[in-house]
Coordinates of C-alpha atoms (C1' of nucleotides) and ligand atoms in Angstrom, one line a residue:
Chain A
X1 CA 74.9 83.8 -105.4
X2 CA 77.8 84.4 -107.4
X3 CA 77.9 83.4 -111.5
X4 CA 79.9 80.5 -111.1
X5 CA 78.1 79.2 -107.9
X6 CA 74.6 79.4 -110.2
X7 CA 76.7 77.3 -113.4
X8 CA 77.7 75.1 -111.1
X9 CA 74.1 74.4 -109.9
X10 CA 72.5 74.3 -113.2
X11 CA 74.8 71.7 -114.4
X12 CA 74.4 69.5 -111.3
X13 CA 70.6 69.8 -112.6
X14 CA 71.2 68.4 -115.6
X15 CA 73.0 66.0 -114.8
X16 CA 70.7 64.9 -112.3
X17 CA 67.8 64.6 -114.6
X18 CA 67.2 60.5 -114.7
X19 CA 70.2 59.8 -112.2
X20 CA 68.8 58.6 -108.7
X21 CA 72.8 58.5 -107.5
X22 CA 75.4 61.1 -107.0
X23 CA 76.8 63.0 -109.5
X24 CA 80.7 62.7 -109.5
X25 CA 83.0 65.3 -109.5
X26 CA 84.1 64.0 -112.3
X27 CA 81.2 64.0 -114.5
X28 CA 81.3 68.1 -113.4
X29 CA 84.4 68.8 -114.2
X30 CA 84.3 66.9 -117.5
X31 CA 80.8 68.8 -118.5
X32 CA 81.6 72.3 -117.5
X33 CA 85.9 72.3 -118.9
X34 CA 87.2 72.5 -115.7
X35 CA 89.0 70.0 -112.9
X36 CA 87.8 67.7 -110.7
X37 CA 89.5 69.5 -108.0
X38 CA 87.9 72.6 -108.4
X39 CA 84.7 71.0 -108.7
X40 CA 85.5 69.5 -105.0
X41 CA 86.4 72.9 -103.9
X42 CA 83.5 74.6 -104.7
X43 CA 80.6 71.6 -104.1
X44 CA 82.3 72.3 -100.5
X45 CA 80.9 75.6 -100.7
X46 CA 77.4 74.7 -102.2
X47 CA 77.2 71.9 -99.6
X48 CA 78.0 75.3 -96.8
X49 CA 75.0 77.0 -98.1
X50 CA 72.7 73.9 -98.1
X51 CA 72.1 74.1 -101.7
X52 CA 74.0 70.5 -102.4
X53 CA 74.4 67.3 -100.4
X54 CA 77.9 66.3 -100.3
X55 CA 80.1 63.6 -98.7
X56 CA 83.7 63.0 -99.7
X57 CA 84.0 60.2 -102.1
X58 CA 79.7 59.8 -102.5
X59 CA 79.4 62.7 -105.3
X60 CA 76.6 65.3 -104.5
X61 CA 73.3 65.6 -105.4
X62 CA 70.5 69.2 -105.1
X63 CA 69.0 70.0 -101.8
X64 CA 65.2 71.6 -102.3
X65 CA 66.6 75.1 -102.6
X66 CA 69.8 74.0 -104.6
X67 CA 67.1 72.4 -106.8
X68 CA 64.9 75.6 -106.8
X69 CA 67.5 77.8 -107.4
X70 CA 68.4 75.7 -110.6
X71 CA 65.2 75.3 -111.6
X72 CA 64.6 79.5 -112.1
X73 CA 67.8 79.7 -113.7
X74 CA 67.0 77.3 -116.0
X75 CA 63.8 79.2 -116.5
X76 CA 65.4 82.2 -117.7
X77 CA 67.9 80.3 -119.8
X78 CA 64.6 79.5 -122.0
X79 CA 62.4 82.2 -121.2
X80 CA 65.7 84.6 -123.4
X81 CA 66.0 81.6 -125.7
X82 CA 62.1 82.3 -127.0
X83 CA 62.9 86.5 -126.8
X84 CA 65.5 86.0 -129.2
X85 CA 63.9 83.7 -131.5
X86 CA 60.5 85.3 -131.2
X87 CA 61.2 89.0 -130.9
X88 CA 64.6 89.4 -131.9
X89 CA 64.8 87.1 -135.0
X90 CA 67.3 85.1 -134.2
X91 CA 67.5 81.4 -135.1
X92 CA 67.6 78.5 -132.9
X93 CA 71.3 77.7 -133.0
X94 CA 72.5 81.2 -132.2
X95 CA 70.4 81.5 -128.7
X96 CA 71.9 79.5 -126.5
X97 CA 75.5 81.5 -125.9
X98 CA 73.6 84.8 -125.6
X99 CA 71.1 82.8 -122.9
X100 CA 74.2 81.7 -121.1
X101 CA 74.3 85.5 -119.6
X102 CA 71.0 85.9 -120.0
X103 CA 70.1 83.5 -117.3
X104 CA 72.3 85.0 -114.4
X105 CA 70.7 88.8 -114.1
X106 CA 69.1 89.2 -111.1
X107 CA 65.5 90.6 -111.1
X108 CA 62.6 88.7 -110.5
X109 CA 60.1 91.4 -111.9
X110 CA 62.3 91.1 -115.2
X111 CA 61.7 87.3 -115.5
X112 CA 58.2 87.6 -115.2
X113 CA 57.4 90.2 -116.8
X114 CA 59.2 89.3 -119.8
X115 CA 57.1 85.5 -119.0
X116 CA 54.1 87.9 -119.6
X117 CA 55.4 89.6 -122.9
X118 CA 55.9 86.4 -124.4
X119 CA 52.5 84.9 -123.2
X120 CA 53.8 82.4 -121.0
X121 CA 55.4 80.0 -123.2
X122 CA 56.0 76.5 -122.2
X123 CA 58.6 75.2 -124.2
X124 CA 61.9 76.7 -125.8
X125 CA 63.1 76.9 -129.1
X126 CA 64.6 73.3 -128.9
X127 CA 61.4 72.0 -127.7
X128 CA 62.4 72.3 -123.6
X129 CA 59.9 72.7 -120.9
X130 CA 60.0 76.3 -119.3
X131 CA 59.6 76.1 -115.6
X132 CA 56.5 78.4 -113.9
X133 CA 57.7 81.1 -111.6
X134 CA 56.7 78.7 -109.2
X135 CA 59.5 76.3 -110.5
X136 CA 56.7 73.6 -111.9
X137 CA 57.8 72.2 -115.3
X138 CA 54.9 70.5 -117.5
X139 CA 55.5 66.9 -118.1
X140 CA 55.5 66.5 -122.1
X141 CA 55.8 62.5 -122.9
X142 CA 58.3 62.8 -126.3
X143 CA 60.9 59.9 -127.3
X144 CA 63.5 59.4 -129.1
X145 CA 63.1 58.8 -133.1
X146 CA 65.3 56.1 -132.5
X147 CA 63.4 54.2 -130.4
X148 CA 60.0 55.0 -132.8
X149 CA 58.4 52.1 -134.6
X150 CA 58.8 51.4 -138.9
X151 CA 55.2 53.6 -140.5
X152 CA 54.8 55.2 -136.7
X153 CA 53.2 59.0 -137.6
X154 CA 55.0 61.4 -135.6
X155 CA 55.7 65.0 -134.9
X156 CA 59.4 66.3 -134.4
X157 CA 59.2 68.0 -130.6
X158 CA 62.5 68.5 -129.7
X159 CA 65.9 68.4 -129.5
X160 CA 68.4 65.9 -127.7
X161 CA 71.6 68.3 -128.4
X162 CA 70.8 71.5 -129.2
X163 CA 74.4 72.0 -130.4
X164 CA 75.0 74.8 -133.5
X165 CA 76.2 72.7 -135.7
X166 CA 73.2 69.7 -135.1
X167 CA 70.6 72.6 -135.6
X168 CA 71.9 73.9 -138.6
X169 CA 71.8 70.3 -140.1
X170 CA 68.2 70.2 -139.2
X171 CA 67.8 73.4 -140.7
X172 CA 69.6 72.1 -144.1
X173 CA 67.7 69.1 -143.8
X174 CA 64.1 71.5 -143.5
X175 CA 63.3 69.4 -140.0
X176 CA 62.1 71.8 -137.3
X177 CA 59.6 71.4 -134.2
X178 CA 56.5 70.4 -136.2
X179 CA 57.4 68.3 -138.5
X180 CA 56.1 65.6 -139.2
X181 CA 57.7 62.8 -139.4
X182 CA 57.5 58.8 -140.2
X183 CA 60.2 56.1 -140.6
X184 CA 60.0 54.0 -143.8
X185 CA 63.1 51.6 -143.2
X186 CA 66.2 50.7 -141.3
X187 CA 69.3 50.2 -142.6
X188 CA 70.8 46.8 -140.9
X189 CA 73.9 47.2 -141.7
X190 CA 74.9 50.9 -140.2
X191 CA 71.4 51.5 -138.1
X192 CA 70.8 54.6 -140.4
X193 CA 67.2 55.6 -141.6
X194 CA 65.0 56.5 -144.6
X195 CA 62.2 58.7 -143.3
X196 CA 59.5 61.0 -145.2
X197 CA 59.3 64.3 -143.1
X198 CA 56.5 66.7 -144.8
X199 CA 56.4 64.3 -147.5
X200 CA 60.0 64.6 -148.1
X201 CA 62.2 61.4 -148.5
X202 CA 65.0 61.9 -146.5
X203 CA 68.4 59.3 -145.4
X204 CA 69.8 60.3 -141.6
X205 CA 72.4 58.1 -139.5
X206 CA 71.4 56.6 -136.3
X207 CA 73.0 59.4 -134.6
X208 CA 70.2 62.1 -135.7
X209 CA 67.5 59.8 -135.1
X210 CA 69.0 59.6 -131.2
X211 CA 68.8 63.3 -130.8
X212 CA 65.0 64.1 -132.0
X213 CA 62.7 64.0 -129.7
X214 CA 59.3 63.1 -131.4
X215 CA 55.8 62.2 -130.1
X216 CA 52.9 60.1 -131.7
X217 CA 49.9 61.9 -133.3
Chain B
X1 CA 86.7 92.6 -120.8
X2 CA 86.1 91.8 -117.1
X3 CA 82.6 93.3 -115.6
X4 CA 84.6 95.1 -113.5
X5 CA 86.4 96.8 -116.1
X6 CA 84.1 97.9 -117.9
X7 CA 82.2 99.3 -114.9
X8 CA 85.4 101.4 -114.1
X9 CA 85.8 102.4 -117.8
X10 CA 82.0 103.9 -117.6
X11 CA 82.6 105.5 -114.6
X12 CA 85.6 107.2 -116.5
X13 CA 83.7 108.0 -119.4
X14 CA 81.3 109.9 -117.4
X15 CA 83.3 111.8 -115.7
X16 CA 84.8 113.0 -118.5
X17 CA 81.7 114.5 -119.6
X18 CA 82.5 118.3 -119.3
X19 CA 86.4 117.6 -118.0
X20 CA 89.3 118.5 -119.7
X21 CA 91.7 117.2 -117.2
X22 CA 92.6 113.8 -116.1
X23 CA 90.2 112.1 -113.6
X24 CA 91.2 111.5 -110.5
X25 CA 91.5 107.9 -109.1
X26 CA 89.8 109.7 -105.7
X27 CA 86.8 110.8 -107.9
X28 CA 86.3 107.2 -109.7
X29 CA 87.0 106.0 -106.0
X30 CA 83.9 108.0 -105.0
X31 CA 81.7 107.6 -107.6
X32 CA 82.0 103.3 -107.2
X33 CA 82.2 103.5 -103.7
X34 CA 85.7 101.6 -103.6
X35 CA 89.2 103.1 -102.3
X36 CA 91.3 105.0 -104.1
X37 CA 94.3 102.4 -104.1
X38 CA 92.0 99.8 -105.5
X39 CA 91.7 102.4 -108.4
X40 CA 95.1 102.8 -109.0
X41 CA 95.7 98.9 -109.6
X42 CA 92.7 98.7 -112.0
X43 CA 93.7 102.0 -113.8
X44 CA 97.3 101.0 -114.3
X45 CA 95.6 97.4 -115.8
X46 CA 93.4 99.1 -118.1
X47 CA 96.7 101.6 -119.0
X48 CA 98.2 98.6 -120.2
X49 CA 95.2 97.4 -122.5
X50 CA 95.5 100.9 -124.0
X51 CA 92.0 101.3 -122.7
X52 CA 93.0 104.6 -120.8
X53 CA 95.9 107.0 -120.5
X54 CA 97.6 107.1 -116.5
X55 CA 100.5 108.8 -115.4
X56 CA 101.1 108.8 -111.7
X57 CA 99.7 111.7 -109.7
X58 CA 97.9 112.8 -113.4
X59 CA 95.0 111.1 -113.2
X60 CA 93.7 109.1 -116.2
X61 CA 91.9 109.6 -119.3
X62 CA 90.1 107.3 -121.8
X63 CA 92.0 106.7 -125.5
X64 CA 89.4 106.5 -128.3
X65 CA 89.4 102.6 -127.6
X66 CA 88.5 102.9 -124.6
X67 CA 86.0 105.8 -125.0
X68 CA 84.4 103.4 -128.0
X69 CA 83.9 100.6 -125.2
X70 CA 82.4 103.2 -122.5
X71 CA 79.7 104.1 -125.2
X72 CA 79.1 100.7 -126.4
X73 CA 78.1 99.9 -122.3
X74 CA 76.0 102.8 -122.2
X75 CA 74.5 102.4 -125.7
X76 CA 73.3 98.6 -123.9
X77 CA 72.3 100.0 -120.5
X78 CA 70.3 102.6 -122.4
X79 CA 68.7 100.5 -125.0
X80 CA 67.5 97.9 -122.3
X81 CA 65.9 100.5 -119.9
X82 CA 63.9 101.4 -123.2
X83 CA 63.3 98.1 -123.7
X84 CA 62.1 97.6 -119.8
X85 CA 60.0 100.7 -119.9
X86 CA 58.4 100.0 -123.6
X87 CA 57.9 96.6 -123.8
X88 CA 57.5 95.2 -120.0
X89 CA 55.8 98.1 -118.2
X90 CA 58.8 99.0 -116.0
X91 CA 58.7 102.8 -114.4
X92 CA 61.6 105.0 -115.5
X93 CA 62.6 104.6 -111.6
X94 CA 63.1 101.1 -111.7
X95 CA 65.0 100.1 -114.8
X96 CA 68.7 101.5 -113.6
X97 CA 69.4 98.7 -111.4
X98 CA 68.6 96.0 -113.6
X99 CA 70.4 98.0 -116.3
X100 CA 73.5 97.8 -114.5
X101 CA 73.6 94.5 -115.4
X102 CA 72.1 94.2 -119.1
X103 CA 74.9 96.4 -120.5
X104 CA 77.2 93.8 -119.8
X105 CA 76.1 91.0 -122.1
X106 CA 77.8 91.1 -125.0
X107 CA 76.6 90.2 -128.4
X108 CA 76.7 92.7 -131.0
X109 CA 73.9 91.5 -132.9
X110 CA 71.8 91.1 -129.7
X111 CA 72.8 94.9 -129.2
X112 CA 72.0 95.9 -132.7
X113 CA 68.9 93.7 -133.2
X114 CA 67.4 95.1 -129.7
X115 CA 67.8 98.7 -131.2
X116 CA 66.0 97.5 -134.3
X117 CA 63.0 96.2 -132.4
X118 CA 62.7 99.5 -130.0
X119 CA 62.6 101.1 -133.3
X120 CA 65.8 103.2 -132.9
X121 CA 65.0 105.3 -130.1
X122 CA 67.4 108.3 -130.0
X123 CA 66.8 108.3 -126.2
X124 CA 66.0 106.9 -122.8
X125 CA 63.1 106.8 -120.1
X126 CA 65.4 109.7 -118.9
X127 CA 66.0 111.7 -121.9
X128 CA 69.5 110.8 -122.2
X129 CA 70.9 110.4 -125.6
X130 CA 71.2 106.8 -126.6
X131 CA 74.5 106.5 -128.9
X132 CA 74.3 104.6 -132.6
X133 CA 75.8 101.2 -133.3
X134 CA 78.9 103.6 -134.7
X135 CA 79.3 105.3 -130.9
X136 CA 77.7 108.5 -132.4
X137 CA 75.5 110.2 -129.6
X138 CA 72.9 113.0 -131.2
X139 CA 73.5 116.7 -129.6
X140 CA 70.5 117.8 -128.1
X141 CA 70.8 121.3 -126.8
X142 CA 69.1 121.1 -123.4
X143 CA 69.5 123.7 -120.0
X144 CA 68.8 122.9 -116.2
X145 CA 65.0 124.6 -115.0
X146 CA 67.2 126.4 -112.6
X147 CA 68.8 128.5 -115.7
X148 CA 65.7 129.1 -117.5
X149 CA 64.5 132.8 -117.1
X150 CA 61.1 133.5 -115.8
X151 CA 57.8 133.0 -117.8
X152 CA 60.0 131.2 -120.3
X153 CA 57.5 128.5 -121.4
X154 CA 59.7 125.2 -121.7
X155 CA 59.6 121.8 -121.9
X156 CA 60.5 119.3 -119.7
X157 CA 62.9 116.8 -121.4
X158 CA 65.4 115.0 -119.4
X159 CA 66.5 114.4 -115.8
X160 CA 70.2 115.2 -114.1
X161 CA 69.7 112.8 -111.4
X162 CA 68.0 109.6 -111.9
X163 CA 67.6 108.3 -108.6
X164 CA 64.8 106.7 -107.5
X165 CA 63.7 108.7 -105.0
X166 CA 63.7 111.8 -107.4
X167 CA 61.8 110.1 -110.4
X168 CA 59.5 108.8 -107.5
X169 CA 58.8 112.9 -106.4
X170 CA 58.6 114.1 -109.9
X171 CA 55.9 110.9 -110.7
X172 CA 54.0 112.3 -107.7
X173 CA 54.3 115.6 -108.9
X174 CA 52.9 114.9 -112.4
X175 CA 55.8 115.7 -113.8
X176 CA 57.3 113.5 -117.2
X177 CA 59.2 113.8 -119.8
X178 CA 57.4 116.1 -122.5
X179 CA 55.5 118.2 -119.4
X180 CA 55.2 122.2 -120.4
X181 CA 57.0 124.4 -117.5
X182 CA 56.8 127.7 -117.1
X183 CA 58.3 129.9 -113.9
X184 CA 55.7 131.8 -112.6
X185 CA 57.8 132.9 -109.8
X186 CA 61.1 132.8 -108.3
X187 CA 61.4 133.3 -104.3
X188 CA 64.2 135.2 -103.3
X189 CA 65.0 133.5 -99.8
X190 CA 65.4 130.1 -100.8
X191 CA 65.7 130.8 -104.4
X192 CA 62.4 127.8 -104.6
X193 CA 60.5 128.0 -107.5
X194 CA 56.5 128.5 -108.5
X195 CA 56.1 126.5 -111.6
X196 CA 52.7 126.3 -114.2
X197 CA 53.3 122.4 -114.7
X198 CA 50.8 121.6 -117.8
X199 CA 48.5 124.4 -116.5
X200 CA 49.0 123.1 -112.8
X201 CA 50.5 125.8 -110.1
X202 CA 53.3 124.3 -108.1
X203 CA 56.2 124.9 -105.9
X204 CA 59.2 123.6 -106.0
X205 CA 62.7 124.1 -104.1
X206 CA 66.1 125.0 -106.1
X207 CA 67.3 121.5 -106.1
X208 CA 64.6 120.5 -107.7
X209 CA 64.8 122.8 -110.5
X210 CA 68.9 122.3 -110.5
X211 CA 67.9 118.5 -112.0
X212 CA 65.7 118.9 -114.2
X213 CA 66.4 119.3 -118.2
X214 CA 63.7 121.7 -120.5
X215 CA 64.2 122.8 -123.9
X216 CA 62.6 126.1 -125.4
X217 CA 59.3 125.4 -127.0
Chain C
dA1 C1' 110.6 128.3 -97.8
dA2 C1' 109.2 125.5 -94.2
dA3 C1' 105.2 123.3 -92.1
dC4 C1' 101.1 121.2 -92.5
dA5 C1' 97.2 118.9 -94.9
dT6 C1' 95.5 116.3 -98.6
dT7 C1' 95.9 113.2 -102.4
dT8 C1' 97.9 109.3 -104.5
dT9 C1' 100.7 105.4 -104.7
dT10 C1' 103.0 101.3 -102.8
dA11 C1' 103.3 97.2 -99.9
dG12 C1' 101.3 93.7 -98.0
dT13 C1' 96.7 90.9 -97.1
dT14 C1' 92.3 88.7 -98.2
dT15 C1' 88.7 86.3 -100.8
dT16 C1' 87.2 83.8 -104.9
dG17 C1' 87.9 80.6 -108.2
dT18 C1' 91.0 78.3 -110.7
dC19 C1' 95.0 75.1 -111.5
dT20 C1' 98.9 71.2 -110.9
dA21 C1' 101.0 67.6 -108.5
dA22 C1' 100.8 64.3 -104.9
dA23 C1' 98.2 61.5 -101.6
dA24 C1' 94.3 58.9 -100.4
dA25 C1' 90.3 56.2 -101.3
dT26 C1' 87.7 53.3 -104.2
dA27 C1' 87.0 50.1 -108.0
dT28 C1' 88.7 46.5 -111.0
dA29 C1' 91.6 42.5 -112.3
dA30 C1' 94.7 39.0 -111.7
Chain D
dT1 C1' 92.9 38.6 -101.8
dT2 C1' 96.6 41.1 -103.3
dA3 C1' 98.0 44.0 -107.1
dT4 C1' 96.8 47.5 -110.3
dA5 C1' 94.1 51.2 -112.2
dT6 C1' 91.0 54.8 -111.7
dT7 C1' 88.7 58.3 -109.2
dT8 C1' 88.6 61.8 -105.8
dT9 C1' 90.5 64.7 -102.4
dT10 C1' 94.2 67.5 -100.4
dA11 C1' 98.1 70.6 -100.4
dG12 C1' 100.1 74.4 -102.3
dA13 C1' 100.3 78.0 -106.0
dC14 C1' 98.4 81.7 -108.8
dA15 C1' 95.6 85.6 -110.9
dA16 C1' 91.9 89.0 -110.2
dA17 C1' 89.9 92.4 -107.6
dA18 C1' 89.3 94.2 -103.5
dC19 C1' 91.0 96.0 -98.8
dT20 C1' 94.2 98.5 -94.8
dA21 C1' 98.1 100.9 -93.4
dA22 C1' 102.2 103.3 -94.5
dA23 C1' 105.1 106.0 -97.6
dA24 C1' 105.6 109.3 -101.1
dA25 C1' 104.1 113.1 -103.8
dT26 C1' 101.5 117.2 -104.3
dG27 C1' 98.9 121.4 -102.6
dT28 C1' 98.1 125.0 -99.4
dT29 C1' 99.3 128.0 -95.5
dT30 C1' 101.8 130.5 -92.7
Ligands
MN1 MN1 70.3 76.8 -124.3
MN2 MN1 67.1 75.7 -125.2
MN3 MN1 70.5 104.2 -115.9
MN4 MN1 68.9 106.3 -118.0

DNA sequence: AAACATTTTTAGTTTTGTCTAAAAATATAA
DNA sequence: TTATATTTTTAGACAAAACTAAAAATGTTT
């Protein structure tokens, strides 16, 4: 499995995540900077070694084993995401490059054995579910701020983008996983949102509101 | 920097270890197990990157650019078989292979901040000298068994090969990094060797001694 | 010095992964 | 239901990194 065969599965993952249909070529090239022609090149290939279902003109979707194979990438993507944090010191919005070639070395043993060092996390720095080496990822029910009632306690538990420059506003903003978090009022006009966090008062847009993840206490 | 380049420029730097000349593209052929016109063609690109010094029929050596790389892949490969053997309970004959692939992730701080949490070892699971952040690598004066004079007592503090199947016979043998050695007896016929191994008799043929590093005590 | 052997380079292919431009299929609108 | 727009695939090209086979240079013997 070649590192552009594995990115190619892990964003077909993604994009599968709540999407019963096919994913378009399209929606590949556009997520991963490339062309929709190469994408149709190479989902020929994945659909050769049964790790993608593919018919011309449907868009493609994972077999079992391209699933699987996704899923354990994906679990070494966040798996190096909490080494750097928690070992390493480094903060959540300078992880995910470094996990990008993180995720493709090949050695079982490594991946769980470093699973072990860090005591068998279960979710990233940004609050994502780490696959068991078995490939079974923990349901954790979390919504959107957004969609959160007015006076509604909650705790931040995640990130929607996990983008640098998103993170580092939380981090200006002192909102991190743990937070806790309730909505005093809604701004008609504009959607935007005064919220206490730690006792804090604080104004965000609609647009950070649609990319916390919270949960209820 | 391809991967591939920077395997050929370690290769080169290696070689160099000890050789004044130019390196052959037969020996860097050998040592990757590729063909020696395959070498030419990647020697004449990394010529042109001012990574190495070719001129036809010369063989090629590495300019200080490109010698700075070489030690900057095998400051990574050396800090992450530490890391394997330290943190996750690797054995020293496991860690190579999955080394290979570490030292190609680049991120200086990952580099730097790895060193920092190994606590700055000066060398690793195999005694070799681990070069600092700058490219400096520490002398350690160090001679092969198989050069040592009899009843010399030494100690045991490096390996010349690092295959598997040596570290394997030298684990079933009891002998480590930091053993005591002394040559009881050298047999004139095979020139095989009786060793006092940490108070322990035990034979040993030439080839065995020929790969293995000890320092006076 | 000529003959032979070895090493090294060149020339021409192959595979992988990408691209552009054009053709074909599908979706949307008049 | 045609006409138009959009999406997707095909065809053909290219760069990287490898290979084989042949040519050229260098080394070694007689
Ligand atoms: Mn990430
Ligand atoms: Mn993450
Ligand atoms: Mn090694
Ligand atoms: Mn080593």
């Amino acid at each position: 499995m070649t590192y552009s065969e594995e990115n190619y599965l892990k964003v077909i993952y993604h994009l599968s995540i709540g999407n019963t249909k096919g994913i378009t070529t399209n929606a590949i090239a556009n997520e991963m900077d490339s062309k929709p022609s190469s994408v149709t090149d190479m989902v020929k290939k994945l659909a050769e070694k049964d790790l993608v279902i593919y018919k011309k003109y449907q868009g493609v979707s994972l077999t079992d084993k391209g699933r699987q194979h996704a899923v354990m990438i994906v679990r070494k993507h966040r798996l190096w995401e909490v080494f750097l944090v928690e070992k390493l010191d480094f903060s959540w919005d300078e992880v995910h490059d470094v996990a990008e070639q993180l995720e493709h070395i090949k050695s079982e043993k490594l991946t769980d054995k470093l699973d072990e060092f860090l005591d068998f996390p279960t979710e990233d720095p940004h609050g994502d579910p780490i696959p068991d080496r078995e490939g079974k990822i923990a349901k954790v029910e979390k919504q959107l701020l957004s969609e959160t009632e007015l006076h509604q306690k909650v705790i931040c538990v995640g990130v929607k983008d996990s983008s640098a420059s998103f993170l580092q506003y939380l981090d200006k903003q002192q909102i991190a996983l743990g937070s806790s978090i309730e909505i005093v009022s809604r701004e008609h006009f504009d959607q935007s949102l005064t919220l206490k966090v730690n006792d804090r008062q604080l104004s965000v847009s609609y647009k950070i509101a649609a990319n916390l993840f919270v949960k209820t206490v």
